[in-house]
Each structure stands twice: as structure tokens, then as C-alpha cells.
Tab-separated table of C-alpha atoms in Angstrom:
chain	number	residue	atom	x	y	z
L	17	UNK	CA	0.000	0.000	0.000
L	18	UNK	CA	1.072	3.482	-1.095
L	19	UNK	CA	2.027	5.997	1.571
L	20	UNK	CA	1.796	9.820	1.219
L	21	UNK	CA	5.810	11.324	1.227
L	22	UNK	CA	6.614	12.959	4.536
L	23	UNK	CA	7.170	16.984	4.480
L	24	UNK	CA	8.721	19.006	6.427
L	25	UNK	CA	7.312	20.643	9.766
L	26	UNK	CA	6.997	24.002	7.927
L	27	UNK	CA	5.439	23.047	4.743
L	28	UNK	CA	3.028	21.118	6.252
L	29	UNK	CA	1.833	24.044	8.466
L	30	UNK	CA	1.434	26.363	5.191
L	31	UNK	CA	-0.058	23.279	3.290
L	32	UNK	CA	-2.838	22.778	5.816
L	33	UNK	CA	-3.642	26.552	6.169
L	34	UNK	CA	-3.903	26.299	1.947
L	35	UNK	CA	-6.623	23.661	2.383
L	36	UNK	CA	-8.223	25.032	5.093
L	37	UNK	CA	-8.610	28.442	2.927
L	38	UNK	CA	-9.510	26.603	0.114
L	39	UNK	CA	-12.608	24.248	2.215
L	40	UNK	CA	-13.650	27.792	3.453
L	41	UNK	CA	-14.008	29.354	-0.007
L	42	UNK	CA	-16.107	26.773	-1.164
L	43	UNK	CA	-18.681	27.066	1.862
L	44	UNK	CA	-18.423	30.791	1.468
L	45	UNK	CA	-19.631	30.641	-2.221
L	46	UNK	CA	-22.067	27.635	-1.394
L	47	UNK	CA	-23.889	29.992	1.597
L	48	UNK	CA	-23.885	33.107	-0.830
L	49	UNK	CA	-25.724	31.606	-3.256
L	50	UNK	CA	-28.384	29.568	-0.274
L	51	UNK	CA	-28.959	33.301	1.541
L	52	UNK	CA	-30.118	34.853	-1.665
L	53	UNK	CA	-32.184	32.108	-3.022
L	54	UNK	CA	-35.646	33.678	-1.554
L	55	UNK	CA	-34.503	37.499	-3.480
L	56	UNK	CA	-33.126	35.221	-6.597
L	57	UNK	CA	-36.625	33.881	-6.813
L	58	UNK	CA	-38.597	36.823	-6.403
L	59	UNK	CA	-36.343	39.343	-8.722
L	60	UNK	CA	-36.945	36.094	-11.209
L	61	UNK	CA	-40.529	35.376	-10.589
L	62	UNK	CA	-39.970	31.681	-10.451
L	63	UNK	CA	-41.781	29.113	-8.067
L	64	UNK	CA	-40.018	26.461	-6.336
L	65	UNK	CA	-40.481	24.076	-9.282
L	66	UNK	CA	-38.091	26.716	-11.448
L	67	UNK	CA	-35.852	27.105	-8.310
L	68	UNK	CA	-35.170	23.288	-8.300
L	69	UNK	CA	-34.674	23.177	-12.059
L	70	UNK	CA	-31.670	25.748	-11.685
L	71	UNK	CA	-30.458	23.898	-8.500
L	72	UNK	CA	-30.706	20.363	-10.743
L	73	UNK	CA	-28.154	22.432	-12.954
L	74	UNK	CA	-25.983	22.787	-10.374
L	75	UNK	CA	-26.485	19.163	-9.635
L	76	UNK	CA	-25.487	17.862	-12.844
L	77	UNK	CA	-22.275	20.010	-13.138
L	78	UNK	CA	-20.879	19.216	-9.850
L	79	UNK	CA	-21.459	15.705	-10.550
L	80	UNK	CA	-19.614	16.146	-13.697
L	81	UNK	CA	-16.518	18.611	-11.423
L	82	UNK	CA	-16.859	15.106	-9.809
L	83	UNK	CA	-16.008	12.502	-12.453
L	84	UNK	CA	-13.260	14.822	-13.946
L	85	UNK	CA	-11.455	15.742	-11.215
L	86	UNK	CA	-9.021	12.091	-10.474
L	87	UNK	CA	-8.273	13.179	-14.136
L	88	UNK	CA	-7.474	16.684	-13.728
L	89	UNK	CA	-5.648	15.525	-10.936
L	90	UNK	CA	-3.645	13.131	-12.737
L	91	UNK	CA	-2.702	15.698	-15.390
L	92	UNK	CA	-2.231	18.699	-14.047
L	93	UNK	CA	-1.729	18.050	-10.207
L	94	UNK	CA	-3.303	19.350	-7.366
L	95	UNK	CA	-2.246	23.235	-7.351
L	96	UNK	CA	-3.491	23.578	-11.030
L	97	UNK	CA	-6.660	21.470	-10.617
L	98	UNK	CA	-7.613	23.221	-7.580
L	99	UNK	CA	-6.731	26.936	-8.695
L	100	UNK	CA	-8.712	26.168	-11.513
L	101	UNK	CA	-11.409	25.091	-9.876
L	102	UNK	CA	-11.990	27.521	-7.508
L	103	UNK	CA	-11.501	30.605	-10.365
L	104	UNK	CA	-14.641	28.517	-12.092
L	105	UNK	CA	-16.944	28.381	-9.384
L	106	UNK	CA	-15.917	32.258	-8.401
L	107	UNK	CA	-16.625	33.107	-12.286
L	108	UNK	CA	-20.300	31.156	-11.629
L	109	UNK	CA	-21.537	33.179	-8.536
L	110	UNK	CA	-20.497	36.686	-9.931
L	111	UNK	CA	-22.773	35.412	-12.913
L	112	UNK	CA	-25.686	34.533	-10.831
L	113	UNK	CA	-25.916	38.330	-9.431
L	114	UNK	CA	-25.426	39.229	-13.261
L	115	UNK	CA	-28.299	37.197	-14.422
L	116	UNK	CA	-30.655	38.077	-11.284
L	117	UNK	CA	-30.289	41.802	-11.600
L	118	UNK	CA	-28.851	43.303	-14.818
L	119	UNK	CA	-29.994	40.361	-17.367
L	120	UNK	CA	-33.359	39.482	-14.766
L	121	UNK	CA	-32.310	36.133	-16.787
L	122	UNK	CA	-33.546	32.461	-15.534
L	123	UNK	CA	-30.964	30.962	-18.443
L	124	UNK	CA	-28.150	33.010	-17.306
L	125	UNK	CA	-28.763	32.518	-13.526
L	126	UNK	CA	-28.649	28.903	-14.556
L	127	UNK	CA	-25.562	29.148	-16.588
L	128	UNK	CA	-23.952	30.460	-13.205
L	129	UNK	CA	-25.182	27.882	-11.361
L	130	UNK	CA	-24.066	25.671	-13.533
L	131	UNK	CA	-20.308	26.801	-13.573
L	132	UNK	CA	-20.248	27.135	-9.947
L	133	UNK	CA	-21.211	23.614	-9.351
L	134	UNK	CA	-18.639	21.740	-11.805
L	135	UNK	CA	-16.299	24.163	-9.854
L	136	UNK	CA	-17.200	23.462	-6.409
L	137	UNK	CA	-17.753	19.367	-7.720
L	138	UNK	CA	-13.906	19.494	-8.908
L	139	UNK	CA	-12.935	20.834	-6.141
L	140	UNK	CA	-14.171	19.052	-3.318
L	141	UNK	CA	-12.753	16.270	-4.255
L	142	UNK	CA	-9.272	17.467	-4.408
L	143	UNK	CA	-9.407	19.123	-1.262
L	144	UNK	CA	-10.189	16.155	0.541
L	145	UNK	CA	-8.055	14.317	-1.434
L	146	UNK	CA	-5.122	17.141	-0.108
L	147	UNK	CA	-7.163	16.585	3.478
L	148	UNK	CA	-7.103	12.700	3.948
L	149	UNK	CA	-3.200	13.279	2.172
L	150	UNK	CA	-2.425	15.624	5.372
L	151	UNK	CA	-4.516	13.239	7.854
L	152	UNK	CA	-2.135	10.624	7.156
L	153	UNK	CA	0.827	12.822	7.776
L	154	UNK	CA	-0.334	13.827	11.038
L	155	UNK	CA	-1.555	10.056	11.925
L	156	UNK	CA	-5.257	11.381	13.263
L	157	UNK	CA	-8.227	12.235	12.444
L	158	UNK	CA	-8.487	15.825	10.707
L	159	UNK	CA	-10.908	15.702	8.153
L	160	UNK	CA	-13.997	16.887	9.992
L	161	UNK	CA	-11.638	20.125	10.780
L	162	UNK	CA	-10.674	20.679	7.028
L	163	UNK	CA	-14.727	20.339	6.433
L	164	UNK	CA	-15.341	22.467	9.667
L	165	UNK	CA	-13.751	25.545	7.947
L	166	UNK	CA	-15.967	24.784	4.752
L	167	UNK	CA	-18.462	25.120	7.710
L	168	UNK	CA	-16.971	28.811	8.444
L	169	UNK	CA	-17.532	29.597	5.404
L	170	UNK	CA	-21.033	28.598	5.108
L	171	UNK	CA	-21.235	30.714	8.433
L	172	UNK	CA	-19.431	34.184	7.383
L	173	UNK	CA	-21.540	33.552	3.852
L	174	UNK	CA	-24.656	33.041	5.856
L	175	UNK	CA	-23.719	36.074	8.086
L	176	UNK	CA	-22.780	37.991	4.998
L	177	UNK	CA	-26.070	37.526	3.364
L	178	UNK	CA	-27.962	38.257	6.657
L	179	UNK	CA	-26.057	42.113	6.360
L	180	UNK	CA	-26.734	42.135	2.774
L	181	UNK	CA	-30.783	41.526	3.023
L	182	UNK	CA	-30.372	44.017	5.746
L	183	UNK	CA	-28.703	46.476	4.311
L	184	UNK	CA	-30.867	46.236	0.949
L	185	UNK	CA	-28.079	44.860	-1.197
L	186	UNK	CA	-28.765	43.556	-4.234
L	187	UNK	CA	-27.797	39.972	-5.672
L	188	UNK	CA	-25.462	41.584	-8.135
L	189	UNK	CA	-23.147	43.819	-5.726
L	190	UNK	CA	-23.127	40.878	-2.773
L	191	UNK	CA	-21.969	38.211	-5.496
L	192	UNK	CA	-19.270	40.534	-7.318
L	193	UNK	CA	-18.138	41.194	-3.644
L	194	UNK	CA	-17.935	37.459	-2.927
L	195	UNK	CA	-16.574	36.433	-6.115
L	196	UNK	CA	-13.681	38.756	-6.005
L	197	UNK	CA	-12.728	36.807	-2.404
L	198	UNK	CA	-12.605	34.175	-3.820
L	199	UNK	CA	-10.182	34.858	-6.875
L	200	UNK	CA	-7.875	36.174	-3.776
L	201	UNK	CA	-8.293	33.535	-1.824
L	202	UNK	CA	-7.417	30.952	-4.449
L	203	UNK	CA	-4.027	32.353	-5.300
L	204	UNK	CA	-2.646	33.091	-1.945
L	205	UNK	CA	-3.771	29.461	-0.712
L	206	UNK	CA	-2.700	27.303	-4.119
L	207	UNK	CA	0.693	29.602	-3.557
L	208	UNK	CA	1.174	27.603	0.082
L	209	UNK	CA	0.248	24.069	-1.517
L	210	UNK	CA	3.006	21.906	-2.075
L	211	UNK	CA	3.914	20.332	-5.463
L	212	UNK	CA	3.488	16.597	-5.883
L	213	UNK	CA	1.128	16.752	-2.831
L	214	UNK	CA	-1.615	13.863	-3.062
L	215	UNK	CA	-3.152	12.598	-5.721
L	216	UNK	CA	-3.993	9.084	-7.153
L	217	UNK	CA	-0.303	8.615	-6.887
L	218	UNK	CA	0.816	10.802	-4.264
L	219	UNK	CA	4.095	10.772	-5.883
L	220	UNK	CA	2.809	11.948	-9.248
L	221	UNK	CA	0.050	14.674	-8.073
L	222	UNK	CA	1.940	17.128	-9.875
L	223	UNK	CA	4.308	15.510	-12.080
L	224	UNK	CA	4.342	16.184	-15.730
L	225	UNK	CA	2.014	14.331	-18.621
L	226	UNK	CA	2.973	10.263	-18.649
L	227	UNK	CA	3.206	7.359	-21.378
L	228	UNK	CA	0.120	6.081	-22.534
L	229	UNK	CA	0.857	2.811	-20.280
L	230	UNK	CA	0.759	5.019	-17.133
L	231	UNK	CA	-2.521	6.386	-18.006
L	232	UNK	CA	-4.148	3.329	-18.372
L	233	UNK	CA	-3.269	2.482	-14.895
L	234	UNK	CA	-4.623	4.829	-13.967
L	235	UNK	CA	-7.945	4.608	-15.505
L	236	UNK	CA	-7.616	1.115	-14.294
L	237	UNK	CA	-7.341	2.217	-10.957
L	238	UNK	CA	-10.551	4.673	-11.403
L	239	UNK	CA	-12.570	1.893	-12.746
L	240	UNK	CA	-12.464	0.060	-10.363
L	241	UNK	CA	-13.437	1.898	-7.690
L	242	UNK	CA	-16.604	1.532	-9.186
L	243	UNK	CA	-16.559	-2.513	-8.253
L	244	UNK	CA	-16.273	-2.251	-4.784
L	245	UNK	CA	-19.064	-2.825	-2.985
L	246	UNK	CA	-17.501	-0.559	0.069
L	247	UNK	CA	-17.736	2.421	-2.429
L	248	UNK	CA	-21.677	2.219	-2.994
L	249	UNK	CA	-22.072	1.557	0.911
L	250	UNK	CA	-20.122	4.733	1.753
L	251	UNK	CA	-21.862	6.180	-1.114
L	252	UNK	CA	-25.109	5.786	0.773
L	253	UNK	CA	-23.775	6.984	3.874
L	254	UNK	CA	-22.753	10.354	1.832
L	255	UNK	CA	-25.897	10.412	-0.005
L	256	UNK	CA	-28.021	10.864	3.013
L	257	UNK	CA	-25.602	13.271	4.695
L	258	UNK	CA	-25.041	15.328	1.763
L	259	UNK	CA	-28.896	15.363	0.309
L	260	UNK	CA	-29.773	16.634	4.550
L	261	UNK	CA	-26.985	19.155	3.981
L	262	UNK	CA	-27.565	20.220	0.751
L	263	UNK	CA	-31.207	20.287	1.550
L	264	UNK	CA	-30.838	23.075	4.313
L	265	UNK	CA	-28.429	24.884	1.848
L	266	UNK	CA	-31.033	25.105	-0.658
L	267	UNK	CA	-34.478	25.056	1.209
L	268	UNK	CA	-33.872	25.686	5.204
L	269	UNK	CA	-34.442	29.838	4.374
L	270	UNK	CA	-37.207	29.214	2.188
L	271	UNK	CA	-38.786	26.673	4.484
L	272	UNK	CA	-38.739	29.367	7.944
L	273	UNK	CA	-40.076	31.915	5.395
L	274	UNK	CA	-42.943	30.046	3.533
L	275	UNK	CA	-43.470	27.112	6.093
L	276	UNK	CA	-43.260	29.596	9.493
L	277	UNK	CA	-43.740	33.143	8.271
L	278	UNK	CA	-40.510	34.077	9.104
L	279	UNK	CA	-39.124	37.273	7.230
L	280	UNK	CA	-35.974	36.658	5.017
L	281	UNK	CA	-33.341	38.472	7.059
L	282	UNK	CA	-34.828	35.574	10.403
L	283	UNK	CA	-34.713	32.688	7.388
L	284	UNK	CA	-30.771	33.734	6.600
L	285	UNK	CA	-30.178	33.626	10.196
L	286	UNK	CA	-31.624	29.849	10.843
L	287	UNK	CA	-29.470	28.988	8.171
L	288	UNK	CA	-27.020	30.705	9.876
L	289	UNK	CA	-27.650	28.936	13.012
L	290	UNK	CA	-27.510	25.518	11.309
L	291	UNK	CA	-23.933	26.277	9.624
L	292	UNK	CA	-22.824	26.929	13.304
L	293	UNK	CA	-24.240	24.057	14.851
L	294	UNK	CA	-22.579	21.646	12.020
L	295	UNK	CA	-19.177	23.931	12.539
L	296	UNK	CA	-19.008	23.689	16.123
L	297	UNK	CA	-19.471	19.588	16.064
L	298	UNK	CA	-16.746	19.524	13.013
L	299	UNK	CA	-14.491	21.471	15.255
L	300	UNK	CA	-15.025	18.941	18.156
L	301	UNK	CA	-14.911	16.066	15.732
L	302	UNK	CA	-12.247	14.573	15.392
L	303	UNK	CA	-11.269	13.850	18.515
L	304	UNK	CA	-14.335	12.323	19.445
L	305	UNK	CA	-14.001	9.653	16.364
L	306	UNK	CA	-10.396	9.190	17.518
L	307	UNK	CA	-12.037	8.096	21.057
L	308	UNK	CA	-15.451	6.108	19.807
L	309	UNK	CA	-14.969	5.318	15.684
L	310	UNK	CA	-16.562	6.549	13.041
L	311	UNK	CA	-19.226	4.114	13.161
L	312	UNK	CA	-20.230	4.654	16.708
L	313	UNK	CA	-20.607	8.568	16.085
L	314	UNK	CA	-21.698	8.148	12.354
L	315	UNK	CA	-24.943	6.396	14.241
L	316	UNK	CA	-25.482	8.515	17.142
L	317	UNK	CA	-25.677	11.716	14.676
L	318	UNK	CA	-27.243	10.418	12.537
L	319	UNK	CA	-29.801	10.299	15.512
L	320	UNK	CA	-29.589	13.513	16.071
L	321	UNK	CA	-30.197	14.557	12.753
L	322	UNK	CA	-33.573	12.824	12.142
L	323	UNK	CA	-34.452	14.452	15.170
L	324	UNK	CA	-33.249	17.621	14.593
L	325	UNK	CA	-35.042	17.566	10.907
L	326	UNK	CA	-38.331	16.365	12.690
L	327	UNK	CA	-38.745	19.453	15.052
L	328	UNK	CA	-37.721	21.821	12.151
L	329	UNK	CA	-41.085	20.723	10.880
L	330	UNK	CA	-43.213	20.401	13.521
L	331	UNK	CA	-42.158	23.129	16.242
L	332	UNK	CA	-45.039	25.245	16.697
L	333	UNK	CA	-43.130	27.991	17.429
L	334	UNK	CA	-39.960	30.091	15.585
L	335	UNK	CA	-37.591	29.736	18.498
L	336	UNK	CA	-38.029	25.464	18.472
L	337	UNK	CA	-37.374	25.814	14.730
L	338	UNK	CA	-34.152	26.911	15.573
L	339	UNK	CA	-33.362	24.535	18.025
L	340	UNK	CA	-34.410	21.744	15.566
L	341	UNK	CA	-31.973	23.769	12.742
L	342	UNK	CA	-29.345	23.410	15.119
L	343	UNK	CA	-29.722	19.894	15.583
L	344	UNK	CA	-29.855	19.181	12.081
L	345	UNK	CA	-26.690	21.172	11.420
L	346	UNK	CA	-24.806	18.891	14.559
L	347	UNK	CA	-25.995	15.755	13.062
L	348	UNK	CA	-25.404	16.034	9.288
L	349	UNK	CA	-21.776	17.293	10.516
L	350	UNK	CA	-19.041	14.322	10.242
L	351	UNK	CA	-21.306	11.993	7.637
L	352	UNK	CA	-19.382	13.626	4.442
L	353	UNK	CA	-15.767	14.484	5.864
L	354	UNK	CA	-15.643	10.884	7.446
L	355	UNK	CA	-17.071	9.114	3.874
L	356	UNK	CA	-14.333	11.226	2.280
L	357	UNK	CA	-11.737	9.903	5.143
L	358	UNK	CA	-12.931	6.395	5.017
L	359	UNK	CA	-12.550	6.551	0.937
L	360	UNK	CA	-9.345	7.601	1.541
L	361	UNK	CA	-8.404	4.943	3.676
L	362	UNK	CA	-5.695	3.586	0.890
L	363	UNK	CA	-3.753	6.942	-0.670
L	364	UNK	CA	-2.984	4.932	-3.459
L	365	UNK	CA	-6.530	5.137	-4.536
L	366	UNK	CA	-7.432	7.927	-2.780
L	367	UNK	CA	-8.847	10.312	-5.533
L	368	UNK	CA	-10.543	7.551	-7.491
L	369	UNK	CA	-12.508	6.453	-4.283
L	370	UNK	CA	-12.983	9.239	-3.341
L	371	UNK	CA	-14.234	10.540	-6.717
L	372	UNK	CA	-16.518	7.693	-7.014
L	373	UNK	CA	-18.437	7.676	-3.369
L	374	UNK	CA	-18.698	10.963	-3.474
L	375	UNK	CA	-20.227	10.882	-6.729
L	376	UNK	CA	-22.860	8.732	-5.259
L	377	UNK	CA	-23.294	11.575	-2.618
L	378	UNK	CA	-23.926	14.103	-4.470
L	379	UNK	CA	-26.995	12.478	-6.371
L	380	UNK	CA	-28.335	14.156	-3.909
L	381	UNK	CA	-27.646	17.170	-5.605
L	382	UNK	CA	-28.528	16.030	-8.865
L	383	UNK	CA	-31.636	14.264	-8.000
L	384	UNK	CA	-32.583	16.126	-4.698
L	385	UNK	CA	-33.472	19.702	-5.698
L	386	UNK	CA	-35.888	18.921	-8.637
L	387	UNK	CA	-37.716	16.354	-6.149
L	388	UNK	CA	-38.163	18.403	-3.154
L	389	UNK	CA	-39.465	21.862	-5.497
L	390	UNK	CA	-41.750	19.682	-7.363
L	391	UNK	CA	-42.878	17.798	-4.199
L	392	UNK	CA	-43.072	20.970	-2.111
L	393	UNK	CA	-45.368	22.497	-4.579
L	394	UNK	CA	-48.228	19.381	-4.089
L	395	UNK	CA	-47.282	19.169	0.317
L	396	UNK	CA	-45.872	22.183	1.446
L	397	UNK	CA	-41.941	22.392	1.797
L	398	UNK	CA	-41.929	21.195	5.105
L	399	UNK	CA	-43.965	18.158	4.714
L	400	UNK	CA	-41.440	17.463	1.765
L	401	UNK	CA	-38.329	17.392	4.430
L	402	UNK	CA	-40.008	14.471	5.661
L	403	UNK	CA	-37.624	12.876	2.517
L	404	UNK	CA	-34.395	14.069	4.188
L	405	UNK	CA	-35.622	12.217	7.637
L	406	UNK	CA	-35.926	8.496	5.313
L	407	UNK	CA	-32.044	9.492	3.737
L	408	UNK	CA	-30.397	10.449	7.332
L	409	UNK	CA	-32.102	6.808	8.370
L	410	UNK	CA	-30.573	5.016	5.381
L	411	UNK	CA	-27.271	6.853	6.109
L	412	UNK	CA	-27.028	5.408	9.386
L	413	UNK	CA	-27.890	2.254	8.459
L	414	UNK	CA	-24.959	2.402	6.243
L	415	UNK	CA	-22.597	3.351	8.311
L	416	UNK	CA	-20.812	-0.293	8.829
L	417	UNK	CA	-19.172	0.801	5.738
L	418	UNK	CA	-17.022	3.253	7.374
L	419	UNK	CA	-14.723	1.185	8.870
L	420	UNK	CA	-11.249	1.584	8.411
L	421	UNK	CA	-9.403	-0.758	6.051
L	422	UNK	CA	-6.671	-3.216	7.213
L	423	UNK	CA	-3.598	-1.261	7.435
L	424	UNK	CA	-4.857	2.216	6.890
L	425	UNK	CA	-2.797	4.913	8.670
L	426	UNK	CA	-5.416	6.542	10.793
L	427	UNK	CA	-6.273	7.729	14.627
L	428	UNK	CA	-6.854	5.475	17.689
L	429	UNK	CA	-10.975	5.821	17.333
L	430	UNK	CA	-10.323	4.063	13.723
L	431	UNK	CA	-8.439	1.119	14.476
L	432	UNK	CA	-11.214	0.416	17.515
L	433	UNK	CA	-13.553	0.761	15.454
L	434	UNK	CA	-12.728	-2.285	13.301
């Protein structure tokens, strides 16, 4: 088995700095885009059906960003991949605020949406591939940090967005605002990543084009991710996580608004609330898997999800909503970072598992959005969360599948957990 090359005390400091910038631009853009959807759709006119048609967009190109990226990885290497990536999905949200309020255009909003989700698709899976890569140097559990500064940025987008419905600012000028972060972000943090830093083949992340022979390995080793049964399981346990997650991104300030009558700035704010909840348990993460496994806390949050999702629907009252959005954000918090870790388990094939259970994950993306608006519009958007409450269950029940493999490099909580 493969092992990633050691670094140096100093590089490895800068290198996990780089990927924790890079997680937090990617939640930044994510939460810009989720605390404008209820302006998006009224400068649009569109009804939730419309709304889940652009998000199925979104879907499709990140699932794409998804299947390319072990490429892109292979020829270009991380830092180019990455940079790349991250200028894409920055060149997608400043497009959104030009389609919503200079073009007033549904095809252009979509055309934004659907650059910043092959972006943010590529990219997630080379940060975590750069993630699990730095794990393994450090011999613990990490992974739910890296994704707990995606979480800050989710929370300063959400925060951002709250100041911007405040303030009376449209889509455009928020985006442009946003979008010009990022760009900044991505070449001070790609700067501080190291070449030849994980990949496939951690010793060929960034290593010039190969022979023909070299790239058929490596397809090899991408196809067949795709024939272990481990890979779907994990798959489900991402898919549930990810379609909970993805659900309050796109429909938790839509649901306080039309399903409590809760004014947009309080609907930016649960959402808001539920990005600090799933922070604050990412923080705290991973020494708590270190100390009971993955499987032991996969189940117990996914727990506290279902719950969480069930009194987001049914509280009576605004101030219960919250609670149950802040149990929702807790328990959809480690079910993606530790499906990334546990794909990772072999750096070897890292990217390509990685690549290929999160693919399954994000069908939640692709398929999710379309479902819920056209579901919503025949029950009521609450009554459709009711889907994300049968997911979290399956996710749960899936979590077996997150067991370390024999051999893999990982923290205490791992190896008990076998």
C-alpha cells in the first residue's frame, strides 16, 4: 500500500492553512448563493419548481466537477486542478448576481449555477483528497476540521447575506463582492500548496504528462473503484448526509419563510444557526471519532439529525425551529468528511474512491433539488423534508461501511472501530 511522502514541519503548516482556505471558499460561495435564493426567486418570478430546475443544474455540473477531477488531478496536479477550480466556481456566482439583476435572466442565472457547481464538484474532491493526504501525515483524524472551515464559510456567507438583506443589497453587488474573495483567496492558498502533494499517486500529483501505459493504470485504478461494494455503501452513507446538507443549503431559508412566516433576514439567520451548529461539532470532531470510531458517532448523529429535521417541521413555534436547525446542522456534521476519510483509507486510490463515493453523494444534488421543489409544490416544503428524515435513516444504516481498512494509517478511534 502506497504511503503519502513525509514533508517538512513548515510546509506542512502552510499546506494545511492552503486547504483550510480553500474548504472555506467553497462554503463561502455555497452559503452566498443559499442566503439569496428567496430574493433570486422573487427578482426572477420563479416558483419552487423553477428554483429546483436551476439547482438540478448545479447538480449535474458538480457531478460532472466530480467525475473529472481524479483526471485533472492526474494531469495537471493538485495546485493547477484546484486553482482552476476555484476561479470557475468564483466566475459562476459573480454570474448569478449578473443574471438576477442586470440580465433578470432564468438561463443566465442557470448558466452560473451551472459553472459554480462543476467548480465546487472538482474541487471538493481534491481538497479532501489534499485533506485525507495531510490526515495521514499527522496520523489522526483531521478531516472533519478541514470540512469544519468549509463550515466557516457557510457561516461568514450566511452572516454575509444576513447584512446584505439588511442592508438592501442587491444579488449583483453581494456576489461581485464574494466572487472577487474568492479569486484572492485561491491564489494566496494554491501559492502555500506543495507540489506533488496527493493525488492518485501521491508521488505523481503534480508531475508532468505520462506514457500512454501510465494512463491506463490509472484509468484502471478509477474503474475500479466503481466494483467495490464498500464504495456504494459509503456512497449511501454520503448520499443521506449530503442530500440533509444540501437540503438546508437550498431550502432551510425558504422553508422558515414560507413554512413559518418568518421574514428573510430571520430565514438567513436559521441557516445561519444551522452552519454553526454543524461547525461547532466539526471542530469537536475529530477527537471524538479518535475516542469512539466513526461508526459509533456516524450512528449517534445520525440520531440527532432525524431528530433535529423532525422538530424543524413540527415546532409550533420560531424559536423550536431553531433549536431543531441546530440539531440538524450537529448531526449532518461528520457523515461527508468521514465518507471522504474512510474513501481515503488507501492513498494509493485515494482520488478515485474518493471521486466515485462521493459521486454517489452528491446524487443528492442532482436528484434532490428537482424532487423536493416539485414535491413541495403538491405538500408544502416542510412536509417534503419528511424525505431528508428516510435518507439520514438510510445513512445510518450504512454506516458499517465506514470502517477503516486493514492497514490504513489513521487515529486510535479508527483502528477500535474495526
Amino acid at each position: 500500500m502506497s504511503t503519502t511522502p513525509t514533508v517538512d514541519a513548515r510546509t506542512l503548516v502552510r499546506w494545511r492553512a492552503a486547504v483550510f482556505a480553500i474548504f472555506t471558499a467553497s462554503g463561502l460561495s455555497i452559503a452566498t448563493w443559499a442566503s439569496r435564493v428567496p430574493a433570486i426567486k422573487q427578482t426572477l418570478g420563479v416558483d419552487n419548481i423553477q428554483v429546483g430546475m436551476m439547482l438540478l443544474g448545479a447538480g449535474i455540473a458538480s457531478i460532472v466537477g466530480l467525475s473529472l477531477a481524479s483526471v485533472v488531478l492526474a494531469r495537471f496536479g493538485a495546485r493547477k486542478g484546484m486553482l482552476g477550480a476555484m476561479l470557475l466556481f468564483a466566475v459562476g456566482v459573480a454570474v448569478i448576481g449578473v443574471g438576477t439583476d442586470i440580465a433578470q435572466s432564468y438561463a443566465l442565472v442557470v448558466t452560473g449555477l451551472v459553472l459554480f457547481g462543476m467548480g465546487n464538484g472538482a474541487v471538493d474532491v481534491m481538497m479532501n483528497v489534499e485533506g485525507a493526504a495531510i490526515e495521514k501525515q499527522l496520523n489522526k483524524t483531521i478531516l472533519p476540521l478541514f470540512h469544519a472551515f468549509f463550515s466557516f464559510g457557510t457561516v461568514i456567507g450566511a452572516g454575509l447575506g444576513v447584512a446584505a438583506v439588511a442592508a438592501g443589497l442587491d444579488v449583483l453587488a453581494h456576489t461581485a463582492v464574494i466572487a472577487v474573495s474568492i479569486v484572492v483567496l485561491a491564489f494566496v492558498s494554491i501559492a502555500n500548496v506543495p507540489a506533488r502533494a496527493a493525488a492518485m499517486d501521491p508521488d505523481a500529483a503534480d508531475a508532468p504528462a505520462e506514457p500512454k501505459t501510465a494512463w491506463r493504470e490509472r484509468l484502471h485504478i478509477a474503474l475500479s473503484a466503481w466494483r467495490e461494494p464498500r464504495t456504494y455503501a459509503l456512497g449511501v452513507v454520503m448520499l443521506g448526509m449530503a442530500f440533509a446538507e444540501g437540503g438546508a443549503n437550498d431550502w432551510l431559508a425558504l422553508g422558515m419563510v414560507e413554512g413559518h412566516g418568518a421574514d428573510q433576514a430571520l430565514g438567513a439567520a436559521g441557516l445561519a444557526v444551522f452552519s454553526i451548529s454543524m461547525t461547532v461539532v466539526r471542530v469537536a470532531g475529530g477527537p471524538l471519532v479518535d475516542r469512539f470510531g466513526r461508526v459509533a458517532t456516524l450512528r449517534v448523529l445520525a440520531v440527532t439529525a432525524a431528530t433535529g429535521l423532525l422538530l424543524f417541521i413540527l415546532a409550533p413555534s420560531v424559536p423550536l425551529v431553531f433549536v431543531g436547525a441546530a440539531l440538524w446542522g450537529a448531526g449532518i456534521s461528520l457523515g461527508f468528511p468521514l465518507g471522504m476519510s474512510a474513501a481515503a483509507d488507501d492513498p494509493e486510490k485515494a482520488a478515485a474512491r474518493v471521486s466515485a463515493a462521493a459521486a454517489i453523494g452528491y446524487i443528492a444534488f442532482l436528484c434532490g433539488p428537482p424532487i423536493l421543489g416539485i414535491i413541495s409544490e403538491r405538500v408544502g416544503l416542510l412536509n417534503t423534508l419528511y424525505v431528508l428524515v428516510v435518507l439520514i435513516v438510510a445513512s445510518g444504516l450504512a454506516s458499517r461501511a465506514a470502517r477503516p481498512l486493514p492497514g490504513a494509517h489513521v487515529g486510535e478511534g479508527h483502528r477500535r472501530s474495526h
